[in-house]
């Protein structure tokens, strides 16, 4: 696994709000630059053969207008596909619908940025309890997986290895730092610092079972 502190510091996080037709929504944005070119990064995040190596097994018709299913997780519809610049999709999980947009851009010197924006209607009581880290920590884990995959395509996302790492000191440090980083992003968006850090503590406890 990649060093937790190094990975967390390589990621940018932002929290915001947006007014949609159905009401107010929360916006979480996360991004990281990878040592690979735009075409390879596009393939890594769209190929049904490569996605399971860093994220989850996926099935469906992976093209604009098609549907997808992540094993044991979200499903949805791919609403936009702009190779190799990005795509948009609904994110349907646990009876709720939210929206994700992936944006890819060249950074020069053969490097490329992956940016994901997640827009969701979140009940105030849930947001007050966990803040952006509830889903943000999960996205941090995805970007960690992508970083390891880009560094070594032979890397396989083994659930048993991931579970063992998550219970290790390094895994717990990752979750602590991720939770705290999302708290700082919330503070930058205007959340009371004490409330944001309490949300981070509850998020960390949720992910680590402590």
PDB file of C-alpha atoms in Angstrom, residues 58-146:
ATOM      1  CA  UNK A  58     -18.428  -3.347 -12.865  1.00  0.00           C
ATOM      2  CA  UNK A  59     -20.970  -4.612 -15.361  1.00  0.00           C
ATOM      3  CA  UNK A  60     -23.316  -3.011 -17.841  1.00  0.00           C
ATOM      4  CA  UNK A  61     -23.226  -1.028 -21.051  1.00  0.00           C
ATOM      5  CA  UNK A  62     -20.393   1.430 -20.400  1.00  0.00           C
ATOM      6  CA  UNK A  63     -21.216   4.090 -22.971  1.00  0.00           C
ATOM      7  CA  UNK A  64     -23.318   7.266 -23.101  1.00  0.00           C
ATOM      8  CA  UNK A  65     -26.921   6.331 -22.403  1.00  0.00           C
ATOM      9  CA  UNK A  66     -25.930   2.947 -20.997  1.00  0.00           C
ATOM     10  CA  UNK A  67     -26.316   1.688 -17.450  1.00  0.00           C
ATOM     11  CA  UNK A  68     -23.746   0.307 -15.031  1.00  0.00           C
ATOM     12  CA  UNK A  69     -23.668  -1.705 -11.822  1.00  0.00           C
ATOM     13  CA  UNK A  70     -20.782  -1.681  -9.359  1.00  0.00           C
ATOM     14  CA  UNK A  71     -20.705  -4.980  -7.490  1.00  0.00           C
ATOM     15  CA  UNK A  72     -22.208  -4.524  -4.040  1.00  0.00           C
ATOM     16  CA  UNK A  73     -22.431  -0.769  -4.477  1.00  0.00           C
ATOM     17  CA  UNK A  74     -24.003   1.877  -6.716  1.00  0.00           C
ATOM     18  CA  UNK A  75     -25.661   1.590 -10.093  1.00  0.00           C
ATOM     19  CA  UNK A  76     -26.788   4.268 -12.514  1.00  0.00           C
ATOM     20  CA  UNK A  77     -26.948   5.683 -16.008  1.00  0.00           C
ATOM     21  CA  UNK A  78     -24.069   7.206 -17.949  1.00  0.00           C
ATOM     22  CA  UNK A  79     -25.479  10.554 -19.059  1.00  0.00           C
ATOM     23  CA  UNK A  80     -22.438  12.045 -20.820  1.00  0.00           C
ATOM     24  CA  UNK A  81     -19.248  10.665 -22.344  1.00  0.00           C
ATOM     25  CA  UNK A  82     -16.532  12.931 -23.752  1.00  0.00           C
ATOM     26  CA  UNK A  83     -13.445  10.816 -24.458  1.00  0.00           C
ATOM     27  CA  UNK A  84     -10.818  11.432 -23.101  1.00  0.00           C
ATOM     28  CA  UNK A  85     -11.992  14.455 -21.093  1.00  0.00           C
ATOM     29  CA  UNK A  86     -14.555  12.883 -18.806  1.00  0.00           C
ATOM     30  CA  UNK A  87     -18.042  11.568 -18.248  1.00  0.00           C
ATOM     31  CA  UNK A  88     -21.114  12.069 -16.069  1.00  0.00           C
ATOM     32  CA  UNK A  89     -23.436   9.521 -14.490  1.00  0.00           C
ATOM     33  CA  UNK A  90     -26.163   9.100 -11.939  1.00  0.00           C
ATOM     34  CA  UNK A  91     -25.087   7.425  -8.697  1.00  0.00           C
ATOM     35  CA  UNK A  92     -27.975   5.349  -7.375  1.00  0.00           C
ATOM     36  CA  UNK A  93     -27.460   3.674  -4.022  1.00  0.00           C
ATOM     37  CA  UNK A  94     -29.630   2.677  -1.086  1.00  0.00           C
ATOM     38  CA  UNK A  95     -32.732   4.241  -2.626  1.00  0.00           C
ATOM     39  CA  UNK A  96     -31.036   7.609  -3.189  1.00  0.00           C
ATOM     40  CA  UNK A  97     -29.975   9.253  -6.452  1.00  0.00           C
ATOM     41  CA  UNK A  98     -26.983  11.577  -6.703  1.00  0.00           C
ATOM     42  CA  UNK A  99     -24.715  12.613  -9.562  1.00  0.00           C
ATOM     43  CA  UNK A 100     -21.024  12.207 -10.331  1.00  0.00           C
ATOM     44  CA  UNK A 101     -18.929  13.965 -12.925  1.00  0.00           C
ATOM     45  CA  UNK A 102     -15.399  12.822 -13.754  1.00  0.00           C
ATOM     46  CA  UNK A 103     -13.080  15.345 -15.388  1.00  0.00           C
ATOM     47  CA  UNK A 104      -9.650  14.455 -16.801  1.00  0.00           C
ATOM     48  CA  UNK A 105      -7.036  16.973 -17.880  1.00  0.00           C
ATOM     49  CA  UNK A 106      -3.421  16.915 -19.021  1.00  0.00           C
ATOM     50  CA  UNK A 107      -0.986  18.454 -16.554  1.00  0.00           C
ATOM     51  CA  UNK A 108       2.172  18.370 -18.702  1.00  0.00           C
ATOM     52  CA  UNK A 109       5.257  16.153 -18.539  1.00  0.00           C
ATOM     53  CA  UNK A 110       3.130  13.088 -19.218  1.00  0.00           C
ATOM     54  CA  UNK A 111       0.984  13.610 -16.113  1.00  0.00           C
ATOM     55  CA  UNK A 112      -2.807  13.871 -15.878  1.00  0.00           C
ATOM     56  CA  UNK A 113      -5.358  15.002 -13.316  1.00  0.00           C
ATOM     57  CA  UNK A 114      -8.389  12.991 -12.246  1.00  0.00           C
ATOM     58  CA  UNK A 115     -11.149  15.099 -10.702  1.00  0.00           C
ATOM     59  CA  UNK A 116     -14.464  13.791  -9.422  1.00  0.00           C
ATOM     60  CA  UNK A 117     -17.420  15.932  -8.395  1.00  0.00           C
ATOM     61  CA  UNK A 118     -20.222  14.308  -6.393  1.00  0.00           C
ATOM     62  CA  UNK A 119     -23.496  16.240  -6.090  1.00  0.00           C
ATOM     63  CA  UNK A 120     -26.101  14.923  -3.666  1.00  0.00           C
ATOM     64  CA  UNK A 121     -29.180  15.921  -1.745  1.00  0.00           C
ATOM     65  CA  UNK A 122     -28.212  15.066   1.836  1.00  0.00           C
ATOM     66  CA  UNK A 123     -30.580  15.173   4.795  1.00  0.00           C
ATOM     67  CA  UNK A 124     -29.498  17.877   7.241  1.00  0.00           C
ATOM     68  CA  UNK A 125     -29.411  15.461  10.169  1.00  0.00           C
ATOM     69  CA  UNK A 126     -27.048  13.120   8.311  1.00  0.00           C
ATOM     70  CA  UNK A 127     -24.811  15.989   7.150  1.00  0.00           C
ATOM     71  CA  UNK A 128     -24.745  17.439  10.677  1.00  0.00           C
ATOM     72  CA  UNK A 129     -23.599  14.076  11.997  1.00  0.00           C
ATOM     73  CA  UNK A 130     -20.914  13.160   9.444  1.00  0.00           C
ATOM     74  CA  UNK A 131     -20.326  16.093   7.101  1.00  0.00           C
ATOM     75  CA  UNK A 132     -18.621  15.550   3.721  1.00  0.00           C
ATOM     76  CA  UNK A 133     -16.400  12.761   5.016  1.00  0.00           C
ATOM     77  CA  UNK A 134     -19.276  10.274   4.939  1.00  0.00           C
ATOM     78  CA  UNK A 135     -18.751   9.818   1.208  1.00  0.00           C
ATOM     79  CA  UNK A 136     -15.491  11.742   0.875  1.00  0.00           C
ATOM     80  CA  UNK A 137     -13.451   9.160   2.771  1.00  0.00           C
ATOM     81  CA  UNK A 138     -14.751   6.511   0.385  1.00  0.00           C
ATOM     82  CA  UNK A 139     -13.648   8.582  -2.586  1.00  0.00           C
ATOM     83  CA  UNK A 140     -10.250   9.027  -0.948  1.00  0.00           C
ATOM     84  CA  UNK A 141      -9.985   5.248  -0.878  1.00  0.00           C
ATOM     85  CA  UNK A 142     -10.843   5.093  -4.573  1.00  0.00           C
ATOM     86  CA  UNK A 143      -8.130   7.598  -5.467  1.00  0.00           C
ATOM     87  CA  UNK A 144      -5.645   5.580  -3.409  1.00  0.00           C
ATOM     88  CA  UNK A 145      -6.586   2.491  -5.405  1.00  0.00           C
ATOM     89  CA  UNK A 146      -6.204   4.392  -8.670  1.00  0.00           C
TER      90      UNK A 146
END
